[in-house]
XYZ file of C-alpha atoms in Angstrom:
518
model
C 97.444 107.882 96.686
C 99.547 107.227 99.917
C 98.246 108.655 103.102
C 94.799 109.276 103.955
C 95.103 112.362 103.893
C 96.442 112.713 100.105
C 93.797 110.062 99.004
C 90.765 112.788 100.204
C 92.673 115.899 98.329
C 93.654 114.359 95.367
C 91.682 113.332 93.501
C 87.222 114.283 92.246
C 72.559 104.131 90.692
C 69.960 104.769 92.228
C 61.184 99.512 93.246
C 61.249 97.720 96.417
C 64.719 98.703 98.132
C 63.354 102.343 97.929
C 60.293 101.356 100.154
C 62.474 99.474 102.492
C 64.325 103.309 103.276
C 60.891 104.758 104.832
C 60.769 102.810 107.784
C 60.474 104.726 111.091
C 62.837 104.279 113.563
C 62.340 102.622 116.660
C 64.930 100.464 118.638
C 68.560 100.684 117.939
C 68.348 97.987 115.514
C 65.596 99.467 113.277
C 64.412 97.078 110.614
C 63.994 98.557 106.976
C 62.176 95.334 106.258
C 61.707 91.961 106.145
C 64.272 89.108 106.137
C 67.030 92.220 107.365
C 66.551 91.642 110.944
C 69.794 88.834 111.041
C 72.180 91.623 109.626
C 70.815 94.345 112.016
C 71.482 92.301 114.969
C 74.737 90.478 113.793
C 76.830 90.531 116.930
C 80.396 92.009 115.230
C 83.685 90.291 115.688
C 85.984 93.276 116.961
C 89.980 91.911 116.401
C 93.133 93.068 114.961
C 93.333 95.395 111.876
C 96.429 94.086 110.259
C 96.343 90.663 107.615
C 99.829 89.831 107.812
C 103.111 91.186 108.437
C 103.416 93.348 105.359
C 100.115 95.227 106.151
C 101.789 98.586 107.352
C 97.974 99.888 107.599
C 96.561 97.469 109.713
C 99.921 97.557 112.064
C 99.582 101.035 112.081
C 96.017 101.159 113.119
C 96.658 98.053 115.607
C 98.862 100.698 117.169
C 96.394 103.370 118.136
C 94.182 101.190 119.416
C 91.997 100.694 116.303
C 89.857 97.218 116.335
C 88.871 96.275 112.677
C 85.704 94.092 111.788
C 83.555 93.292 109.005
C 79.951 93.360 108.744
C 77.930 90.915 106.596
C 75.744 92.686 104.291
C 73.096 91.667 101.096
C 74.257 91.965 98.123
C 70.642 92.648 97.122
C 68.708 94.444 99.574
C 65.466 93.238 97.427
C 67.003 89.419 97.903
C 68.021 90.160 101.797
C 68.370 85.795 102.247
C 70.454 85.623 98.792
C 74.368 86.298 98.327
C 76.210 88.360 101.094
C 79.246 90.416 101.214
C 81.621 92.388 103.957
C 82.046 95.648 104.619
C 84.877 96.521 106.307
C 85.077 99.021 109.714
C 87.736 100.072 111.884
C 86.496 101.779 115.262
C 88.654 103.691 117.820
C 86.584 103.550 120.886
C 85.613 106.711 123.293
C 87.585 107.148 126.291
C 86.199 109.615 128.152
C 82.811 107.280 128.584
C 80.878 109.666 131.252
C 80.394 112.163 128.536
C 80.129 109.507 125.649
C 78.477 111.178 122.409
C 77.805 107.996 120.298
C 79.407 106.901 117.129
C 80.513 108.946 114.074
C 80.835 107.268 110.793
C 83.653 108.918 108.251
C 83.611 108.540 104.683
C 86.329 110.277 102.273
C 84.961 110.620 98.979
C 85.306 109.247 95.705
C 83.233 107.573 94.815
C 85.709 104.916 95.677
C 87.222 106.362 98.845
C 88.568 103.997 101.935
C 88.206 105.618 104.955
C 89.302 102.399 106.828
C 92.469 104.330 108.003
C 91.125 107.636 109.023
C 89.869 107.325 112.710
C 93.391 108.513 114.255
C 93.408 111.217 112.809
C 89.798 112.556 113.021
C 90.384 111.847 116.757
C 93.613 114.374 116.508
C 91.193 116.873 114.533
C 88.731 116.356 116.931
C 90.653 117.642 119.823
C 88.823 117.190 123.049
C 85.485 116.293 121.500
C 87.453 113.403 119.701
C 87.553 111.242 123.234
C 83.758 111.113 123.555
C 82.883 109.367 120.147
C 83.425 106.293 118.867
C 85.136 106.595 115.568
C 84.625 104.370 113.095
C 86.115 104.392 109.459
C 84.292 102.170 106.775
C 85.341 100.657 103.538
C 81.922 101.018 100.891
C 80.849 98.025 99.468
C 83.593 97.237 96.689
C 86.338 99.626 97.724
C 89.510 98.154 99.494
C 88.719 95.430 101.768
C 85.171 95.501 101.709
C 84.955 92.552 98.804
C 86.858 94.696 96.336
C 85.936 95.332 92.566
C 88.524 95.624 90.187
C 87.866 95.751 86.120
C 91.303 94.910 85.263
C 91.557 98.539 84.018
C 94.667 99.394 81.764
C 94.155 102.948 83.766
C 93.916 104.109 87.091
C 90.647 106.704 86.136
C 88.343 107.649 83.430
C 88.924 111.000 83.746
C 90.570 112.251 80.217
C 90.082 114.910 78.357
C 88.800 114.434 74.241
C 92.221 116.625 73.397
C 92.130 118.934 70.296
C 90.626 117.280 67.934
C 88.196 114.549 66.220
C 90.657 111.869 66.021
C 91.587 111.798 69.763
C 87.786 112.198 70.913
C 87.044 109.130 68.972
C 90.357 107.502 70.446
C 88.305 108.619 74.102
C 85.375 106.752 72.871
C 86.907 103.427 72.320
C 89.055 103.556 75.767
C 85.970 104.851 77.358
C 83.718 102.003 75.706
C 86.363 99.440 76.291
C 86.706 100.242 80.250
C 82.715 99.486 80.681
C 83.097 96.672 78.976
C 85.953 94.985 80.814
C 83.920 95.911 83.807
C 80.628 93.864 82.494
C 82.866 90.802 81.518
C 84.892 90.741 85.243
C 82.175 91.812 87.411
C 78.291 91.886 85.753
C 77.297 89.483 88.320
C 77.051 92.942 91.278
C 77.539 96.075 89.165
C 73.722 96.076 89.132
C 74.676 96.627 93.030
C 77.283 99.347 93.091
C 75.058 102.142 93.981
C 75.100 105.131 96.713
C 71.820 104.157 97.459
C 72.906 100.630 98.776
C 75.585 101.722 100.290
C 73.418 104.179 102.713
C 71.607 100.906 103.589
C 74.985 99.041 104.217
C 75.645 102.574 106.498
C 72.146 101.776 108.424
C 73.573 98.205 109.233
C 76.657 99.179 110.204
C 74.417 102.310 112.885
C 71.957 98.726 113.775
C 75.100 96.689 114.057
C 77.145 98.772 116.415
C 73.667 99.295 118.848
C 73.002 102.977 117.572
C 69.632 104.735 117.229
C 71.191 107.332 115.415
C 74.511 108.218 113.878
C 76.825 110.955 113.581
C 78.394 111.439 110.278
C 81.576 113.548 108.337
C 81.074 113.038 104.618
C 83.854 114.939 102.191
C 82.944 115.744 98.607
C 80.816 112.921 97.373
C 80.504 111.362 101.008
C 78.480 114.774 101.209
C 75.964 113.164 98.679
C 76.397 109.901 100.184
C 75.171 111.659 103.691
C 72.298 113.531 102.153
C 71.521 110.180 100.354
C 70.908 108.544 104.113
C 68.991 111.288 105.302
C 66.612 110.782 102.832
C 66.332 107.225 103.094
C 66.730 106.516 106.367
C 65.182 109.970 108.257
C 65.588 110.574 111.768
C 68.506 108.326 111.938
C 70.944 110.664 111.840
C 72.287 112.667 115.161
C 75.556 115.307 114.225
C 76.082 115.370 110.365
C 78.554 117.245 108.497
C 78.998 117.589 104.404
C 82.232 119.098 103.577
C 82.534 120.190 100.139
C 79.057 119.665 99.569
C 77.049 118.691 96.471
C 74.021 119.655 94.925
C 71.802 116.371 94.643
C 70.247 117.134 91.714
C 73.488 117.865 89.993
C 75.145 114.628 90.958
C 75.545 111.911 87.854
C 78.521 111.047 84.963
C 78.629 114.388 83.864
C 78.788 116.035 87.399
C 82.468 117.396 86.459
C 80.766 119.808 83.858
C 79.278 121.638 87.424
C 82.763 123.209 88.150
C 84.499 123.617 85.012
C 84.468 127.020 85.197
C 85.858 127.174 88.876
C 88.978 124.991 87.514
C 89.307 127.340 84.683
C 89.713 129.831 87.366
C 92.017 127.778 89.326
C 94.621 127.163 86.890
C 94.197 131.103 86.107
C 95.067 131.818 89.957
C 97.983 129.466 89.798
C 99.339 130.464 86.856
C 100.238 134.225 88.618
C 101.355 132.282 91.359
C 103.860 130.814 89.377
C 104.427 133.840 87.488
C 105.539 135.747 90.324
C 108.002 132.557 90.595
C 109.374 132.542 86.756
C 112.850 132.479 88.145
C 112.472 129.061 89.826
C 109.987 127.508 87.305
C 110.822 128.804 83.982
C 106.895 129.252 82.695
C 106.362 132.499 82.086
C 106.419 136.247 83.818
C 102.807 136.656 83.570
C 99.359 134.745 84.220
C 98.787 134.894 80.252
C 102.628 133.933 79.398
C 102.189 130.629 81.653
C 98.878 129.609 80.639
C 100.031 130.331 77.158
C 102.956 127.825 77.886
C 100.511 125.237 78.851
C 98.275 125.531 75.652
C 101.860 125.101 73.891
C 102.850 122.611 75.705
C 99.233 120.296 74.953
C 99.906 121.223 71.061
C 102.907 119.514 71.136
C 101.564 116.479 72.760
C 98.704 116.444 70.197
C 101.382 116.386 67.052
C 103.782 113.804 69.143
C 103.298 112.386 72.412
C 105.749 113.768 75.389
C 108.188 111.513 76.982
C 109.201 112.066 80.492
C 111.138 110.425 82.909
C 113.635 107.391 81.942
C 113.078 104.006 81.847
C 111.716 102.001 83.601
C 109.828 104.810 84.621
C 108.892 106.706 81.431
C 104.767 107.696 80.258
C 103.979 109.318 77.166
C 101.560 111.829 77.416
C 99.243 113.010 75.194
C 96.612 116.374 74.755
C 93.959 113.912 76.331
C 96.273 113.234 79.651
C 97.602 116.615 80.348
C 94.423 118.370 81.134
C 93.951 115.430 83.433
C 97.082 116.507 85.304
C 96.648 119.635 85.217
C 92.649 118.736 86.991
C 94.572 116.575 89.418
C 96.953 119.489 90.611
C 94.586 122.554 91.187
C 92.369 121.121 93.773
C 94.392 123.078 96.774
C 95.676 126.662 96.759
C 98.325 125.743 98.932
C 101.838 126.772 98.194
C 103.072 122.964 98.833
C 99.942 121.928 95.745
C 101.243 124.935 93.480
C 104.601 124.322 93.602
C 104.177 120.548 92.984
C 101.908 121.393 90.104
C 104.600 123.874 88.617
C 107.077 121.644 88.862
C 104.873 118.973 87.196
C 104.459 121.715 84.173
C 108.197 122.581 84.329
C 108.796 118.493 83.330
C 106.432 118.935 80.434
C 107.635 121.939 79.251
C 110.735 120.129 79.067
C 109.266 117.375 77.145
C 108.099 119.090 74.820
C 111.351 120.970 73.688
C 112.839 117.787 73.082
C 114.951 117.859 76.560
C 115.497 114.435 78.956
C 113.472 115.153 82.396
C 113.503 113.899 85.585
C 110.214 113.001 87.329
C 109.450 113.182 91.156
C 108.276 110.599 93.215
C 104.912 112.561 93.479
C 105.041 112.818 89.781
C 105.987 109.686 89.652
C 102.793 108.174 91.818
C 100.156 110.897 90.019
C 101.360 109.500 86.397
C 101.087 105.586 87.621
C 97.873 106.005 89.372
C 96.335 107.348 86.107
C 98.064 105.995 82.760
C 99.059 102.572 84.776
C 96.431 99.965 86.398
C 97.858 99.921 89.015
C 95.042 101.713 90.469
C 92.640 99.711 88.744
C 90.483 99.118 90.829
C 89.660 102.993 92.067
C 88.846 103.876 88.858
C 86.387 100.568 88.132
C 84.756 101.084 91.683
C 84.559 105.352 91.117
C 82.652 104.520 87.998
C 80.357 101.458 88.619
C 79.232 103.502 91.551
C 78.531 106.681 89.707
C 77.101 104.980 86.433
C 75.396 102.997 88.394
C 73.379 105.986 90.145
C 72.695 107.687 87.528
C 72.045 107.536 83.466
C 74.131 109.618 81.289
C 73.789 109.885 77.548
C 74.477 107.334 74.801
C 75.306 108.816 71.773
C 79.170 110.016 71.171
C 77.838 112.947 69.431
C 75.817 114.699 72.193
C 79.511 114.477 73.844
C 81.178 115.681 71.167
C 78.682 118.690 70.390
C 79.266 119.718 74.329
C 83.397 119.442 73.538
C 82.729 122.339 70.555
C 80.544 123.801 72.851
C 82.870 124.701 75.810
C 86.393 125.080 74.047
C 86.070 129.091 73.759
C 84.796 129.664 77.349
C 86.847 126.655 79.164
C 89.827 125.926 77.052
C 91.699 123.605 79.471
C 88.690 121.920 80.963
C 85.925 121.992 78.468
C 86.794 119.171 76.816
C 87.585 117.122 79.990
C 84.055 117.798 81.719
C 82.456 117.300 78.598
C 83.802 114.174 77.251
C 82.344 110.811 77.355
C 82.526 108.645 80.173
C 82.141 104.637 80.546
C 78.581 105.447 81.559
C 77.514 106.178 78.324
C 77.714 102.178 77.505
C 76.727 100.901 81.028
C 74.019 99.525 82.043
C 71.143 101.284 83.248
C 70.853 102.497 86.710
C 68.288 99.561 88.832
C 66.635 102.851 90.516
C 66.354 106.397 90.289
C 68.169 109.121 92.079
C 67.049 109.616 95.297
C 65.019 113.212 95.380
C 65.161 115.642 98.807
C 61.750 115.202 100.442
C 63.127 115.744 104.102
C 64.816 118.614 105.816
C 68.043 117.731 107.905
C 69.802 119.443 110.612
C 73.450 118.732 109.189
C 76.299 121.410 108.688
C 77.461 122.006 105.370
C 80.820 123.441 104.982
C 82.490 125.291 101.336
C 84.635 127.409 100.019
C 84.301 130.145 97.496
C 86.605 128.606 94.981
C 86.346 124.950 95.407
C 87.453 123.067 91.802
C 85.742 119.714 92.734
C 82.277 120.510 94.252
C 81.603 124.431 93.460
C 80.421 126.768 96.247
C 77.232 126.886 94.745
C 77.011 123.202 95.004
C 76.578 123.711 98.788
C 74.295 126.791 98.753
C 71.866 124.560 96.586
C 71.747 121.872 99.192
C 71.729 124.793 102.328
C 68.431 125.677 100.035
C 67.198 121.619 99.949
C 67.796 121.721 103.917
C 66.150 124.611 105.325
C 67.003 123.241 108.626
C 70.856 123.141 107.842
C 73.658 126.202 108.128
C 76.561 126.877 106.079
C 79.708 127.539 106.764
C 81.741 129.571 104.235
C 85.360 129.776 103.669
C 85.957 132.845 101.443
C 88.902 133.683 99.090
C 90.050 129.964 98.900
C 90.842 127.341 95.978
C 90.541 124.366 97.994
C 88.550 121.168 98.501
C 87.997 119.480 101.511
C 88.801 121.590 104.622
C 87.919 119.822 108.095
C 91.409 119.056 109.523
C 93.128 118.878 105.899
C 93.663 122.508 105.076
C 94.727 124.322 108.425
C 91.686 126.777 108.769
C 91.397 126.952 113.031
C 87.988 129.525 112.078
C 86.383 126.180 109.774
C 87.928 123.618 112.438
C 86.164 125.428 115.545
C 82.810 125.435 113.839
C 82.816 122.212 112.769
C 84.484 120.789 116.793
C 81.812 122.943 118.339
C 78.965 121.648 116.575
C 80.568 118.058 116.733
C 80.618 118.789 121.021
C 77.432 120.381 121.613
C 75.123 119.276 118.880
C 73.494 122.885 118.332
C 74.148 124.153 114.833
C 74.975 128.066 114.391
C 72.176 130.137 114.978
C 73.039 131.790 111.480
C 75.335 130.820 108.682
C 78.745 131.441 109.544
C 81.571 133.090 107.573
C 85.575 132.301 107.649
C 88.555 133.697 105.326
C 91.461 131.959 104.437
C 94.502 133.211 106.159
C 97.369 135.207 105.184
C 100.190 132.626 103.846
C 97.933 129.640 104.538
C 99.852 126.382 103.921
């Protein structure tokens, strides 16, 4: 979406390679099996991170003192001497080398995340823990510059809801049929490759590659599966871990949305007083019911006639499929800055829909493009070849559309966007299973109460996989992702002190959001 920091709040496949993860480790280029030793001990070529004059990024990094490089990796870790790919890295060396800690890898999410960008500002997060790491951002295998995927997508994500009716779920099941397949005509020859599991093995190259016998590791959202994923395939490689916004491994798949759909439900409900208590300004409604009731108008319309907004060239029509989508998009933050940008967003389609000429936002403006253009193709075909490609999900439209029925009552803004059908339903099937917890982990797993994306009990699950793990909890907030993005000092301390001293709490730990937060 624009900065890093925007890409991690925005926005929410697994024979023989599974052998290969069980390997002991030994020097600091541990094998996981034959024919891998040459990308283990590939000496990297550390350089500049911009490619050409208009690459702001890479300038920008170039500027902190960020070195770039790529590391060569198998395409197929069961064909380790067949076809290679990068993986990009950007590192921002430790300074204060007398009390150097080792290397920390970042990831941001996703699936689909770059986290190329994001060692400057972990290092200002860090505060003065972040001058004895090495920080090093990564691109995963076919996001950004590490040997992209792109679908040629007509859309930016998958993520729609099946609307109000029959007509528009079966409209969801030919977009959703016709994404997977433009995916399997650009790209079959290495979807059977997109998996979390392969990209934990790409992480072990890049720990061999940089001279580490173990790595530290932040993981947000599904870089928290991502993290467990590598502690189970590669254990005792792992030195200071943390999983923010943390997710239950046995709940991860294509239909992982379904997992919180009750915590958005309650996060629209929570906005919608706060922009009650702000009906002079927004125009929705004097009370929680009287704004959510405009909303519910507001998708009726859409379903009857498709919305307008903005003017040309910058116009979308919107219909009761796309709405709940923005509506998802804007709830993942309690912050005043998210509410009012999501009431604002509402305010425009109120408008809309009583006929009037609006006026969209530059925000608006990017949230509409990056989901109803392709201009973010390629985030939504690399989001979904990863998760379809870790995990089945079922084939026939009517489970789906039982599930829709199912949920409208309960979850009447969400239901029938976590329910609906997904490109995974015509994918492929997954080359291996989903990797199972087998081996405790000394990581630190941070949540809070009311997180929309990966629920609270998401984290408590995993806390329960990983006896040797403690939790920190954030109470009272609707927010995912916390570490540095949300402005808690009580969540920031925990996570610097562990990140300094390597001892997790003695207990699980406790923080509330404060007063006014921002």
């Amino acid at each position: 979406m624009t900065s890093p920091a925007t890409r991690r709040t925005a926005a929410v496949g697994l024979a023989l390679a599974a052998c290969l993860g069980a390997a002991p480790t030994g020097t600091a280029t541990a094998k996981t099996g034959a024919g891998l030793d040459r990308y283990y001990d590939q000496r990297l070529g550390w350089g500049s991170c911009a490619k050409g004059p208009d690459d702001t990024m890479g300038r920008d990094l170039d500027k902190a003192g960020v070195q770039c490089a790529d590391v060569t990796v198998p395409l197929d870790y069961a064909d380790p001497r067949g076809r290679t790919i990068t993986v990009a890295i950007s590192r921002l060396k430790a300074t204060d080398t007398r009390h150097r800690i080792g290397s920390i890898l970042l990831n941001n999410g996703g699936p689909g995340g770059t986290a190329l960008d994001s060692p400057p500002e972990f290092h200002a997060w860090m505060k003065k823990t972040g001058p004895r790491y090495d920080i090093v951002g990564f691109d995963p295998r076919f996001v950004g510059r590490s040997t992209p995927l792109d679908c040629g997508w007509p859309v930016g994500t998958n993520l729609f809801s099946a609307g109000l009716g029959r007509a528009s779920f079966e409209r969801q099941v030919a977009l959703q049929k016709d994404l997977a397949a433009k995916c399997r005509a650009t790209s079959a020859s290495v979807l059977p490759h997109v998996s979390t599991r392969n990209t934990a093995r790409d992480m072990d190259v890049i720990r061999g590659a940089l001279g580490e016998k173990k790595i530290s590791y932040f993981g947000y959202s599904y870089g928290t599966y991502l993290g467990t994923v590598y502690t189970q395939m590669f254990p005792g490689r792992t030195d200071r871990m943390v999983l923010d916004g943390a997710i239950d491994p046995r709940k991860y798949g294509p239909r992982l949305v379904r997992e919180a759909v009750g915590e958005n439900e309650q996060a629209l409900a929570d906005w919608a007083a706060w922009t009650a208590a702000r009906d002079d300004t927004y125009g929705l409604g004097r009370t929680r019911a009287d704004v959510l009731a405009t909303i519910d108008r507001v998708i009726r319309t859409s379903a009857r006639d498709p919305l307008t907004v903005g003017t040309a060239p910058e116009s979308f029509r919107l219909d009761d499929t796309q709405i709940p989508f923005l509506l998802f998009a804007g709830i993942d933050s309690d912050t005043d800055a998210s509410r009012a940008s999501l009431a604002e967003q509402v305010s425009v389609l109120n408008k809309a829909a009583a006929g009037q000429p609006t006026r969209l936002s530059p925000q608006f403006t990017a949230i509409l493009r990056l989901g109803l253009t392709g201009e973010q193709s390629p985030h939504g075909s690399v989001q979904s070849a990863v998760i379809c490609g870790d995990g089945a999900a079922p084939r026939d439209p009517e489970v789906y559309w039982r599930d829709i029925e199912r949920s409208r009552a309960a979850y009447p803004h969400f239901g029938a966007l976590a329910d609906n059908i997904g490109p995974c339903a015509f994918w492929d099937r997954p080359r291996e299973e989903p990797t199972q917890v087998r081996h405790d982990a000394k990581v630190l797993i941070v949540s809070a109460t009311g997180d929309p994306r990966t629920p609270h009990k998401g984290a408590v699950a995993l806390h329960g996989l990983l006896p040797s793990s403690k939790l920190v909890t954030l109470e009272g907030a609707n927010r995912h992702a916390l570490y540095g993005l949300y402005g808690n000092p009580c969540v920031d301390d925990k996570v610097n002190q562990y990140l300094a001293t390597g001892r997790l709490p003695a207990d699980d730990q406790t923080c509330s959001k404060r007063a006014g937060q921002r």
